[in-house]
Coordinates of C-alpha atoms (C1' of nucleotides) in Angstrom, one line a residue:
Chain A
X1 CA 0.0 0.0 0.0
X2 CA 0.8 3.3 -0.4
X3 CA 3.1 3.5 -3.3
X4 CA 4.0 7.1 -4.6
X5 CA 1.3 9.4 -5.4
X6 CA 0.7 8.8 -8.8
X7 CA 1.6 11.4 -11.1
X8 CA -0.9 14.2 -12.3
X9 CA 0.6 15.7 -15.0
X10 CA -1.5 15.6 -17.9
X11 CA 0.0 12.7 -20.3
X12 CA 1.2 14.1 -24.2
X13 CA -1.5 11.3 -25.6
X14 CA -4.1 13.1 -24.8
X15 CA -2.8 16.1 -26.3
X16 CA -1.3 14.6 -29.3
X17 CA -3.4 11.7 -31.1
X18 CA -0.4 11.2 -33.4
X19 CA 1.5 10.0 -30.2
X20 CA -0.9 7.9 -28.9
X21 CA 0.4 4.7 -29.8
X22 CA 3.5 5.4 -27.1
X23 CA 3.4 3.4 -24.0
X24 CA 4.6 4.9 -20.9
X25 CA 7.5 4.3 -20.3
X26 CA 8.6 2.4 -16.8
X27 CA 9.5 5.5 -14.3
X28 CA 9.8 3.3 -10.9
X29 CA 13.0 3.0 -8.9
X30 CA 14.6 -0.2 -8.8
X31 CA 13.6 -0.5 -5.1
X32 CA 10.0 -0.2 -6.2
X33 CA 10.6 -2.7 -8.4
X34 CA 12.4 -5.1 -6.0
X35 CA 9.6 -4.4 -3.2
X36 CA 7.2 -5.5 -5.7
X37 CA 9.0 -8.4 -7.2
X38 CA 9.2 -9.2 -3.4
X39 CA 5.7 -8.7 -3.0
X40 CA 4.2 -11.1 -5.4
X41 CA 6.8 -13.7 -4.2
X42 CA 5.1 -13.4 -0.8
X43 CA 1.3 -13.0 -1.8
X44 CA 1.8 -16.6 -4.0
X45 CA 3.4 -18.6 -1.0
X46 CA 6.5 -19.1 -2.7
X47 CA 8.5 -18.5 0.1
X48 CA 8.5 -20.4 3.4
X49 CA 7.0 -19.3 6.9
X50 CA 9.9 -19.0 9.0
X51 CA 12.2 -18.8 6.4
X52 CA 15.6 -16.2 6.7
X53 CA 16.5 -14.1 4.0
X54 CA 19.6 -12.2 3.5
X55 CA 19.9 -9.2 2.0
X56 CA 23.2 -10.5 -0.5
X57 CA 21.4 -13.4 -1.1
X58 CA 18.0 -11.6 -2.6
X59 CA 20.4 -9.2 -4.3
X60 CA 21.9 -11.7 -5.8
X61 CA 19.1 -13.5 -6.9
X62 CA 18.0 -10.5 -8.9
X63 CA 20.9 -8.8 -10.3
X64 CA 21.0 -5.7 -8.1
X65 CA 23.3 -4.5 -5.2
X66 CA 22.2 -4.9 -1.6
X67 CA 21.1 -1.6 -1.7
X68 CA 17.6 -1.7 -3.0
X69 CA 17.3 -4.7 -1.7
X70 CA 17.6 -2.9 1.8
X71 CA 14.8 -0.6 0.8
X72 CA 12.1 -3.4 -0.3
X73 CA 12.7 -5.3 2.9
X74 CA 12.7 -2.7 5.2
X75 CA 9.6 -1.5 3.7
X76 CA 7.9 -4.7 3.9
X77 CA 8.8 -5.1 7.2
X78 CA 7.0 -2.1 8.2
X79 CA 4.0 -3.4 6.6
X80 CA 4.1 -6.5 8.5
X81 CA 5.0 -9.1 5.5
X82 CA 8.2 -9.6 6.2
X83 CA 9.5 -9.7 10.4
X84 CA 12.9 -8.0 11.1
X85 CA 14.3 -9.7 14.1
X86 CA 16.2 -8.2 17.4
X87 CA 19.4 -10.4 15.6
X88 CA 19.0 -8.3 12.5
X89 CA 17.7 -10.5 10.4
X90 CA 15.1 -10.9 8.2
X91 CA 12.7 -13.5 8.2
X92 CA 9.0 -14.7 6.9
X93 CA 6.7 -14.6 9.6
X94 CA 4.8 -17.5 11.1
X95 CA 1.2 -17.0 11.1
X96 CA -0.2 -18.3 14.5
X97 CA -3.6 -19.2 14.8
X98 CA -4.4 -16.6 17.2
X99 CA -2.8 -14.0 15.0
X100 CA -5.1 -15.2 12.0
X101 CA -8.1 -14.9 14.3
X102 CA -7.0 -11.5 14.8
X103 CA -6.2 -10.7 11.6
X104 CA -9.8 -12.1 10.8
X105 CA -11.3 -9.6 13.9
X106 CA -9.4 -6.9 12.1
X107 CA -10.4 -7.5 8.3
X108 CA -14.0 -7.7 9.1
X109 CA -14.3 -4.0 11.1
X110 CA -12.2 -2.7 8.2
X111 CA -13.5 -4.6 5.4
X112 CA -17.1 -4.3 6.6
X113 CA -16.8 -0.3 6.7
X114 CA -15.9 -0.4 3.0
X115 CA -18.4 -2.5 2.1
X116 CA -21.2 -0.1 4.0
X117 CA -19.4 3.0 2.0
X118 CA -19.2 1.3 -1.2
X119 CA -23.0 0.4 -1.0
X120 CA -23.5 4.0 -1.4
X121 CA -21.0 4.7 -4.5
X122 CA -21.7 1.6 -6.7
X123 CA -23.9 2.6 -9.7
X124 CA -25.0 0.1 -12.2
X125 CA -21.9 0.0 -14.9
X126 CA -19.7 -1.2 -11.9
X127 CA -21.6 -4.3 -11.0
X128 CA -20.8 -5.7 -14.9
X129 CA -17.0 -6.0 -13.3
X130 CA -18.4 -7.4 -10.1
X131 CA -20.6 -10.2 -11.8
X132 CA -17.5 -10.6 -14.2
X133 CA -15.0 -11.5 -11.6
X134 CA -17.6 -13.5 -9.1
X135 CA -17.9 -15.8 -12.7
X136 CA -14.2 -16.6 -13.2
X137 CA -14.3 -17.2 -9.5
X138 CA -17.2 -19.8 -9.1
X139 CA -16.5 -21.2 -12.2
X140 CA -12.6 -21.4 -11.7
X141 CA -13.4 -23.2 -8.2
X142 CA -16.4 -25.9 -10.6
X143 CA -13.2 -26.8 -12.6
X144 CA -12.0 -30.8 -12.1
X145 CA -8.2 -28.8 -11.3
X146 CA -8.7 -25.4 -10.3
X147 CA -6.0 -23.4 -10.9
X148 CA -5.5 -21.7 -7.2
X149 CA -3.8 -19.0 -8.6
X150 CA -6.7 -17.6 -11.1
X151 CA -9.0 -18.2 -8.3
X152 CA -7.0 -16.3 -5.8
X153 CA -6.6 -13.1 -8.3
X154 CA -10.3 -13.3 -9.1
X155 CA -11.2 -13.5 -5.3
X156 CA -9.0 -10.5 -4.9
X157 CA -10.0 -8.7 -7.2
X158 CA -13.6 -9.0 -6.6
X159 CA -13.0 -7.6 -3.1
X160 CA -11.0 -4.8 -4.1
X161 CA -13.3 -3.6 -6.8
X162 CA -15.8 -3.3 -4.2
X163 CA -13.2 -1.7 -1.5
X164 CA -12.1 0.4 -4.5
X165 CA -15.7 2.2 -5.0
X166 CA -15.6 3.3 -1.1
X167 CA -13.3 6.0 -2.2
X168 CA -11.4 6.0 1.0
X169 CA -7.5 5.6 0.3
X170 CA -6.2 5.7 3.4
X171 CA -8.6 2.6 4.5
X172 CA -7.9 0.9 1.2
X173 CA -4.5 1.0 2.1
X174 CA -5.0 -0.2 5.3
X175 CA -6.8 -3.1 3.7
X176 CA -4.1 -3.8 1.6
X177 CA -1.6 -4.0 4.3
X178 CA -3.9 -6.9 6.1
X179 CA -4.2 -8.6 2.6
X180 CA -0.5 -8.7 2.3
X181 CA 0.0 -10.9 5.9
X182 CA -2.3 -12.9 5.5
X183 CA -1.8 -13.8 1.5
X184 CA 1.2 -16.2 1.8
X185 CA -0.9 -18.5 4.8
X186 CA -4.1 -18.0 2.4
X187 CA -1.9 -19.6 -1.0
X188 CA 0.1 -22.2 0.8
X189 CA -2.8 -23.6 3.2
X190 CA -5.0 -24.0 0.1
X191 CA -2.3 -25.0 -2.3
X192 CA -1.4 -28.0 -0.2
X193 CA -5.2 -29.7 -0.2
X194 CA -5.5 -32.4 -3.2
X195 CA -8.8 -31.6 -3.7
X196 CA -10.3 -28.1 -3.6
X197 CA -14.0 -29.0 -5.7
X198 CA -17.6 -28.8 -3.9
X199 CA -16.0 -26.9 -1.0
X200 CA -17.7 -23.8 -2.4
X201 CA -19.2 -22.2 0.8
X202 CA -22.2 -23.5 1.5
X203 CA -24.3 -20.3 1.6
X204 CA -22.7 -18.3 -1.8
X205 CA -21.3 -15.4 0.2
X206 CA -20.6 -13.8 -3.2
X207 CA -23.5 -13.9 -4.9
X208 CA -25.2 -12.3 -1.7
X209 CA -22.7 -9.6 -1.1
X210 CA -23.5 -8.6 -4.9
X211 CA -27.3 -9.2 -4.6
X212 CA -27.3 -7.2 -1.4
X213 CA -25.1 -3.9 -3.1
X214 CA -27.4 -4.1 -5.5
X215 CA -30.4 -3.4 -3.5
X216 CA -28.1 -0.7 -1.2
X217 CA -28.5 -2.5 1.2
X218 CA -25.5 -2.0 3.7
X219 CA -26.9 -3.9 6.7
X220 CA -27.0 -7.4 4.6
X221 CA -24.1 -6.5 2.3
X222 CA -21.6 -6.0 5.3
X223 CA -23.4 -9.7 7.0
X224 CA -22.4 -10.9 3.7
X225 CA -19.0 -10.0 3.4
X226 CA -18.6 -11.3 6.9
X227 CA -19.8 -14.5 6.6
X228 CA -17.1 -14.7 3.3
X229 CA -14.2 -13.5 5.8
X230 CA -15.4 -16.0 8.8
X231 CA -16.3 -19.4 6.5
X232 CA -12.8 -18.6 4.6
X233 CA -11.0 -18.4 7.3
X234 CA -12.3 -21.2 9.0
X235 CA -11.1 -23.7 6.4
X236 CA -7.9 -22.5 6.7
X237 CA -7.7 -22.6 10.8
X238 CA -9.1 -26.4 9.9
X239 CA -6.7 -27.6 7.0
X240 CA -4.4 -25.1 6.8
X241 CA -1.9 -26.9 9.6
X242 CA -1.0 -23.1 11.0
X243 CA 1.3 -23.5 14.3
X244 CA 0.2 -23.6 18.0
Chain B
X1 CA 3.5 0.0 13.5
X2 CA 6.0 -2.5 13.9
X3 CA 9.1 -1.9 15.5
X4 CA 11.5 -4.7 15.5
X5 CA 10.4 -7.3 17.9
X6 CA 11.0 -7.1 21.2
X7 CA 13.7 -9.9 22.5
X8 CA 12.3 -12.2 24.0
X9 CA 15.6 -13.3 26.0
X10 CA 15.2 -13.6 29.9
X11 CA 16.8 -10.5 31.0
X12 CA 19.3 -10.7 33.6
X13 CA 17.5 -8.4 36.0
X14 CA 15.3 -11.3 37.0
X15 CA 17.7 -13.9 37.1
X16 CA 19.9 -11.8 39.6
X17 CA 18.8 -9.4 41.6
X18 CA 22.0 -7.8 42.4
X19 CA 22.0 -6.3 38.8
X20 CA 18.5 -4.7 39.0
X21 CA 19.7 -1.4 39.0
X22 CA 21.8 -2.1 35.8
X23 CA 19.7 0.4 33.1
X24 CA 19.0 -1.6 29.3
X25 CA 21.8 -0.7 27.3
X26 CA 20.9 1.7 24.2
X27 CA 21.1 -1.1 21.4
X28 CA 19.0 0.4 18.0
X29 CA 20.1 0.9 15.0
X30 CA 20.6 4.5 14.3
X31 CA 18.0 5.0 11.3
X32 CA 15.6 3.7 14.1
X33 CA 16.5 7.0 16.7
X34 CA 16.7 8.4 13.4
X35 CA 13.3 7.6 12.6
X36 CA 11.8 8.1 16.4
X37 CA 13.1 11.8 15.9
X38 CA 11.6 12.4 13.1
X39 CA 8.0 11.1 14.7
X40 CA 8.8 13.2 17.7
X41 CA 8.9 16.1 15.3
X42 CA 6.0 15.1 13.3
X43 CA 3.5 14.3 16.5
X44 CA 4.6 17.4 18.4
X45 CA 3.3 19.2 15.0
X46 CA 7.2 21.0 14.9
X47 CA 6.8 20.9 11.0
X48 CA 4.6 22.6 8.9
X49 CA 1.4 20.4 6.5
X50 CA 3.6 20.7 3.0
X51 CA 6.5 21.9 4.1
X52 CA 9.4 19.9 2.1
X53 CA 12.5 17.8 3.5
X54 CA 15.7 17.2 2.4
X55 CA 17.7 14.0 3.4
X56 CA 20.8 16.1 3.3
X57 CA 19.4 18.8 5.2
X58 CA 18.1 16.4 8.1
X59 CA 21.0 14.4 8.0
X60 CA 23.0 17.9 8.3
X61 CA 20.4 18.5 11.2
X62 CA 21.3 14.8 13.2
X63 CA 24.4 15.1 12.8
X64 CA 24.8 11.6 10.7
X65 CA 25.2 11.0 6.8
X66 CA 22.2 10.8 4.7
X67 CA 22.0 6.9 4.8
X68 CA 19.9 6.5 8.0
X69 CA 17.7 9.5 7.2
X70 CA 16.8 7.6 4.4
X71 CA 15.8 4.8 5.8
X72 CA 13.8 6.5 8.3
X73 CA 11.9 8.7 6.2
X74 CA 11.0 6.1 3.6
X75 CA 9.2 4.2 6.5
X76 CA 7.4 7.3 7.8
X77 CA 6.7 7.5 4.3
X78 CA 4.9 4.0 4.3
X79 CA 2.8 4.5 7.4
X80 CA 2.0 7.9 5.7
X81 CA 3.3 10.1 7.9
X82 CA 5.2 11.9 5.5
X83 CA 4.4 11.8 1.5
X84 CA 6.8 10.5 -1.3
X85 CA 5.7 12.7 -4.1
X86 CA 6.3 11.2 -7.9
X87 CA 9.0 14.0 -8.1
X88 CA 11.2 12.1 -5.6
X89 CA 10.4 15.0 -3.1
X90 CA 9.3 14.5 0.4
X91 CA 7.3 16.2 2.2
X92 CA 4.9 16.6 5.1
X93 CA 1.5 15.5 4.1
X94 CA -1.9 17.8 4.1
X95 CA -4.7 17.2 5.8
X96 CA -7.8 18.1 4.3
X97 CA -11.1 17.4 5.9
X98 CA -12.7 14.7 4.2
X99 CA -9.4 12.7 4.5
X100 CA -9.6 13.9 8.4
X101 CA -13.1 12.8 8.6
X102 CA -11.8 9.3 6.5
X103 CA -9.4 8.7 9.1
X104 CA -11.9 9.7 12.2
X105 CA -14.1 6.8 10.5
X106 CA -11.6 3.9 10.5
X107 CA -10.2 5.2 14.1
X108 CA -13.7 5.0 15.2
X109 CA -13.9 1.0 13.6
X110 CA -10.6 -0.2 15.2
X111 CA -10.4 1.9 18.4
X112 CA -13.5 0.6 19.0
X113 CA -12.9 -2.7 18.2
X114 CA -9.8 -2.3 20.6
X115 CA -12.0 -1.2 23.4
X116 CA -14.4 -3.7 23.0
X117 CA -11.8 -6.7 23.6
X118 CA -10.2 -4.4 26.3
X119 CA -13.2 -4.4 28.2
X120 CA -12.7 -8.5 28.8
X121 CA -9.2 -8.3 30.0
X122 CA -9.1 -5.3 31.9
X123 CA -8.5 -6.4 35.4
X124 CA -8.9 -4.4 38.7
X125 CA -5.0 -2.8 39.1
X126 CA -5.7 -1.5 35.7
X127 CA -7.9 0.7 36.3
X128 CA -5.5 2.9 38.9
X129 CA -3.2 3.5 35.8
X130 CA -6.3 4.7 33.7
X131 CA -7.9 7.3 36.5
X132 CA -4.1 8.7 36.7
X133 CA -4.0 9.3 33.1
X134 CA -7.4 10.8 33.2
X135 CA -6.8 12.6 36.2
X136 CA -3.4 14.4 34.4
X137 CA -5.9 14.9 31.7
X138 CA -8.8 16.7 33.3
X139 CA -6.6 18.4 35.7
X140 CA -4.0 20.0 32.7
X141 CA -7.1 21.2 31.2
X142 CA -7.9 23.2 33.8
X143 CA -5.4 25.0 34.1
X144 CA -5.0 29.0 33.3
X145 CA -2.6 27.9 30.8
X146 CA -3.4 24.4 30.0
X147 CA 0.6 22.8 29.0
X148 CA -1.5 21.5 25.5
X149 CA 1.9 19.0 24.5
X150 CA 1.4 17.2 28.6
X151 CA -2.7 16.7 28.0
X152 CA -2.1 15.5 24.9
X153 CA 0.3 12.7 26.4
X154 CA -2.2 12.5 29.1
X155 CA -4.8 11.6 26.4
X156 CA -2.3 9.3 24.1
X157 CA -1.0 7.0 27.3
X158 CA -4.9 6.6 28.4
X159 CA -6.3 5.3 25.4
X160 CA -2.8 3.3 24.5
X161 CA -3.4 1.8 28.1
X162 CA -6.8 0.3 27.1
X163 CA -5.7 -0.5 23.6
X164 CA -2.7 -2.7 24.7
X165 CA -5.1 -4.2 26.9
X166 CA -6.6 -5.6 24.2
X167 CA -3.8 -8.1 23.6
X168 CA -4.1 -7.8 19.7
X169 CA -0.3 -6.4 18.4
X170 CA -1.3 -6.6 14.8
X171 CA -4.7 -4.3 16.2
X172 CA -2.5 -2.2 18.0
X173 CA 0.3 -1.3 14.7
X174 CA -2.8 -0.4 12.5
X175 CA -4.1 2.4 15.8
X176 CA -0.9 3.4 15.9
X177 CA -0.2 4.5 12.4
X178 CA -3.5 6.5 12.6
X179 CA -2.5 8.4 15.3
X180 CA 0.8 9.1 13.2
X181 CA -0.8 10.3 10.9
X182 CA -3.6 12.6 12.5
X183 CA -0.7 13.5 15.2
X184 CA 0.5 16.8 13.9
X185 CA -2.8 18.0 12.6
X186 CA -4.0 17.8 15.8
X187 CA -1.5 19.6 18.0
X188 CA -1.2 22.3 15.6
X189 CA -4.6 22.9 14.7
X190 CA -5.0 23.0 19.0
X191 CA -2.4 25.2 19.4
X192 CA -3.4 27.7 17.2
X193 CA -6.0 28.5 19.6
X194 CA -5.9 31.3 22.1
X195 CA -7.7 29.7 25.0
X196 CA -8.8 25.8 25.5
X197 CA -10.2 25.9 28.9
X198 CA -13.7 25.2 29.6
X199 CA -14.0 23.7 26.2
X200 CA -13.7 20.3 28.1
X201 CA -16.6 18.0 26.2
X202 CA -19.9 18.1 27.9
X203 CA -20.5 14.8 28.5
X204 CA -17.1 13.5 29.9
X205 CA -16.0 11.0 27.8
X206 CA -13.6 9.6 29.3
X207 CA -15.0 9.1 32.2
X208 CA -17.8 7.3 30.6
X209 CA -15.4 4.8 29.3
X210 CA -13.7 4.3 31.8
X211 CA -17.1 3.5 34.2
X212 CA -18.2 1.5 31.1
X213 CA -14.9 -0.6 31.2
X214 CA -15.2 -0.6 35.5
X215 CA -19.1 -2.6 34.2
X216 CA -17.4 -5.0 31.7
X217 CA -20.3 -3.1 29.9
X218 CA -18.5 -3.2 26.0
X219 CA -21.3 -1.5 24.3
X220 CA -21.7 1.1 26.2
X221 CA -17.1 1.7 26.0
X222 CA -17.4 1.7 22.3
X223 CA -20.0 4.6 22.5
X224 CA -18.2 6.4 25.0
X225 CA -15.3 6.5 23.1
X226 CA -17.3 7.3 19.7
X227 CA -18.7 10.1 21.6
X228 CA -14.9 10.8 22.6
X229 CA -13.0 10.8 18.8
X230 CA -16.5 12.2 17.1
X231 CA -16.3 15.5 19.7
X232 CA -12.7 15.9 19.4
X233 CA -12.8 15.7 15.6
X234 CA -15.8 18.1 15.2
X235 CA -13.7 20.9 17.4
X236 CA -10.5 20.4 15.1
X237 CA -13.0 20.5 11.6
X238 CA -14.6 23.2 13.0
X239 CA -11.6 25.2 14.5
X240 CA -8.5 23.5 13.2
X241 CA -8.6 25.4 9.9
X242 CA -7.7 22.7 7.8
X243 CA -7.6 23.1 4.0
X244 CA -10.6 22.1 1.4
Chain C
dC1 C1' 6.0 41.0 -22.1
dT2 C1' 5.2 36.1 -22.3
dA3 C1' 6.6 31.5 -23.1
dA4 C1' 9.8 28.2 -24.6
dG5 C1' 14.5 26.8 -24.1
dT6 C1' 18.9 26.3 -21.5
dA7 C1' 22.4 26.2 -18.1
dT8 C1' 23.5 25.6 -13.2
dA9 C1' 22.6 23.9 -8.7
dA10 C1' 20.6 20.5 -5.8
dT11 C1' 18.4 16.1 -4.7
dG12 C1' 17.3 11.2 -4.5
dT13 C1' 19.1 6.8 -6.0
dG14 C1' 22.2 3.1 -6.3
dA15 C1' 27.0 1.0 -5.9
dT16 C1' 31.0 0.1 -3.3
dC17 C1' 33.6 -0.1 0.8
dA18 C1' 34.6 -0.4 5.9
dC19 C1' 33.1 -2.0 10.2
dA20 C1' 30.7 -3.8 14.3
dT21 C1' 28.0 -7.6 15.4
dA22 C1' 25.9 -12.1 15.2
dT23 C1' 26.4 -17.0 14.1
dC24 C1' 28.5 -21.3 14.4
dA25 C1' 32.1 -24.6 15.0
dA26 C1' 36.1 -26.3 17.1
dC27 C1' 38.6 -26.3 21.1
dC28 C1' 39.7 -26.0 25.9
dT29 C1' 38.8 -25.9 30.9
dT30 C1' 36.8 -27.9 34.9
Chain D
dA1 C1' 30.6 -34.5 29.6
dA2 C1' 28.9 -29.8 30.2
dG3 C1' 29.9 -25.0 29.9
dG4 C1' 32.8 -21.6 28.4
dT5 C1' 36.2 -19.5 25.2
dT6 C1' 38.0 -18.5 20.9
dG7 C1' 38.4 -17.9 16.1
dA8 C1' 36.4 -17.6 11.4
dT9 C1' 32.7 -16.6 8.5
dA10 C1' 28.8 -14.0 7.2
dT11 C1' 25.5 -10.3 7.7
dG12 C1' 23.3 -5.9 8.4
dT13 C1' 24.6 -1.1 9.0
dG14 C1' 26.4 3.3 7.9
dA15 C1' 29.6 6.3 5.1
dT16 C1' 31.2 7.9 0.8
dC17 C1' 31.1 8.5 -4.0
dA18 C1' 29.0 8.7 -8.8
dC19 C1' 25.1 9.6 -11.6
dA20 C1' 20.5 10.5 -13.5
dT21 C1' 16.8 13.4 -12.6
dT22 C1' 14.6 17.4 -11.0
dA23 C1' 14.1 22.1 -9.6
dT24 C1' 15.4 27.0 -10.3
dA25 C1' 17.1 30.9 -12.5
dC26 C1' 18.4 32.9 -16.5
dT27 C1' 18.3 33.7 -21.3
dT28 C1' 16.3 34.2 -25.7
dA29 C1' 13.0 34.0 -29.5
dG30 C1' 8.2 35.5 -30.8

DNA sequence: CTAAGTATAATGTGATCACATATCAACCTT
DNA sequence: AAGGTTGATATGTGATCACATTATACTTAG
């Protein structure tokens, strides 16, 4: 969350049709560029609860100096995805049980106030994009292999689209933050069950959320989300073999 | 917001208590003072809403080389106390009002939540910690010449006090990057006025709270302290001349 | 006189180096 | 054999330097 403020200078394509075939070109530092290379590798599991990283090592791994390196990391670790120890050293954090309940306690006051503030923003071209992602997610999960990681982006995205239309940026990035500790447990608890099919919650928390924006109706719309947030993140406290 | 972890090594004050009067030994990193400094500055409101910073010309400042500065500003920048502008320029954020009134909403949702978990493990010695804070609170205020930077301590350690009791860290990072960020509006837009006394709110707040808390009565702490951040908030938008 | 272009100063960024500290193994002492 | 010591290796931290980019003031064309 909060990357730079994006820039509000008004781009030459507008002004110039003959240009508008240029792309724009890529402006980030390389430490935005690491922290989000870092980023993804944490949000698809590919790293390890628990796990140490070094600073030469990542560095390494990506063809930079330590430098950058330093920024990403530090950065993450404000953000609570990565844990900087007493020892100095960096490691993936273990997510507890307790601390996903809390997490959970945490996602549904935030999560539930955007949800009542969207209700009141959403107008009917933005529910085309809702209904669009809620199919690729249902039908991704029908599928004899789901592919986890399509179902994960849809799921997010869903939920962001409707976070998104609250219009509050300083909650949205608070949401984001939450999103980022808790992504690795959500990919790698999932990833490791063989068989993912017919566990689609039992009441479509989805479809209600959607039917219940639709209707502005904030009271059922926020129940909604939280029965998504609790039913989730009880399979995961179930089969997700998280420590103590 | 995520400090290193604390150790978690027995310390050798317990084990022998010959040593006890042996002080902890200062151990951080220097981009950590570094960045406590800087939040010093920024929550006492000792830098102008806009103004811009140089790395050199804090480092010049400290007394150290631009490295640490770095670090600690780029953090300060991710908890959005200050603002990385897409020109590479730093600079202390603006509050408007609706971003105020943003921020007031999600205090309101996790303060609340904080206060409602408090109320379960709040035990009996407690409570003399909280009626001192309240007490230094009430009593500054006052004064002839209320000392606004020791009620606002007052005021910070009282509701820390019943947010730590909460026992949620994670909870307890997210509270404390709000403050951060509504810090300096707050003592600024408080100082600029002539005389605070008598302005105490109506119904005392904190007192409310804290009887509710004495009850183990939750709903009634999360509407005393609503009643608490909605007053406060409605004296700075309505005195605290902030922009838009 | 206004706006576009240009030169100079200043700033953040990234690389490299030096150093204090932590980690770990082998070794020694009791 | 257990606890402590020592030495070697590796790691994060901070300083210094080089450079691309931005800001600012100045100049110049229209």
């Amino acid at each position: 969350m909060l990357q730079r403020i994006s820039s509000k200078t008004v781009s030459a394509r507008e002004v110039r049709p003959a240009l508008a075939a240029l792309q724009p070109v890529e402006n980030a530092t390389l430490a935005l560029r690491v922290y989000r290379g870092l980023r993804e590798m944490l949000m698809a599991g590919q790293v390890q609860p628990g796990q140490k990283l070094t600073l030469r090592e990542l560095a390494g791994a990506l063809g930079t100096s330590p430098m950058p390196v330093r920024e990403a990391v530090q950065r993450l670790a404000v953000e609570g995805a990565l844990e900087a120890l007493p020892n100095r050293t960096i490691r993936v954090p273990v997510m507890t049980k307790t601390r996903f309940r809390e997490v959970r306690r945490i996602r549904i006051a935030l999560e539930g106030l955007a949800v009542e503030e969207a209700t009141r923003h959403l107008r009917a071209p933005d529910f085309a994009r809702l209904e669009k992602y809620n199919g690729e997610f249902t039908r991704g999960l029908q599928r004899r292999h789901p592919d986890l990681s399509r179902v994960f982006r849809a799921n997010k995205e869903l939920h962001f689209a409707v976070y998104e239309a609250a219009a509050m940026p300083v909650l949205l990035g608070a949401i984001e933050s939450l999103w980022l500790q808790i992504g690795p447990v959500l990919y790698l608890s999932l990833r490791t069950r063989a068989d993912y099919r017919g566990r689609s919650p039992a009441p479509d928390w989805h479809s209600r959320l959607l039917g219940a924006l639709r209707r502005r109706d904030a009271v059922s719309a926020r129940r909604a989300l939280e029965g998504d947030l609790m039913s989730a993140g009880e399979q995961i406290l179930a089969e997700g073999e998280l420590p103590e």
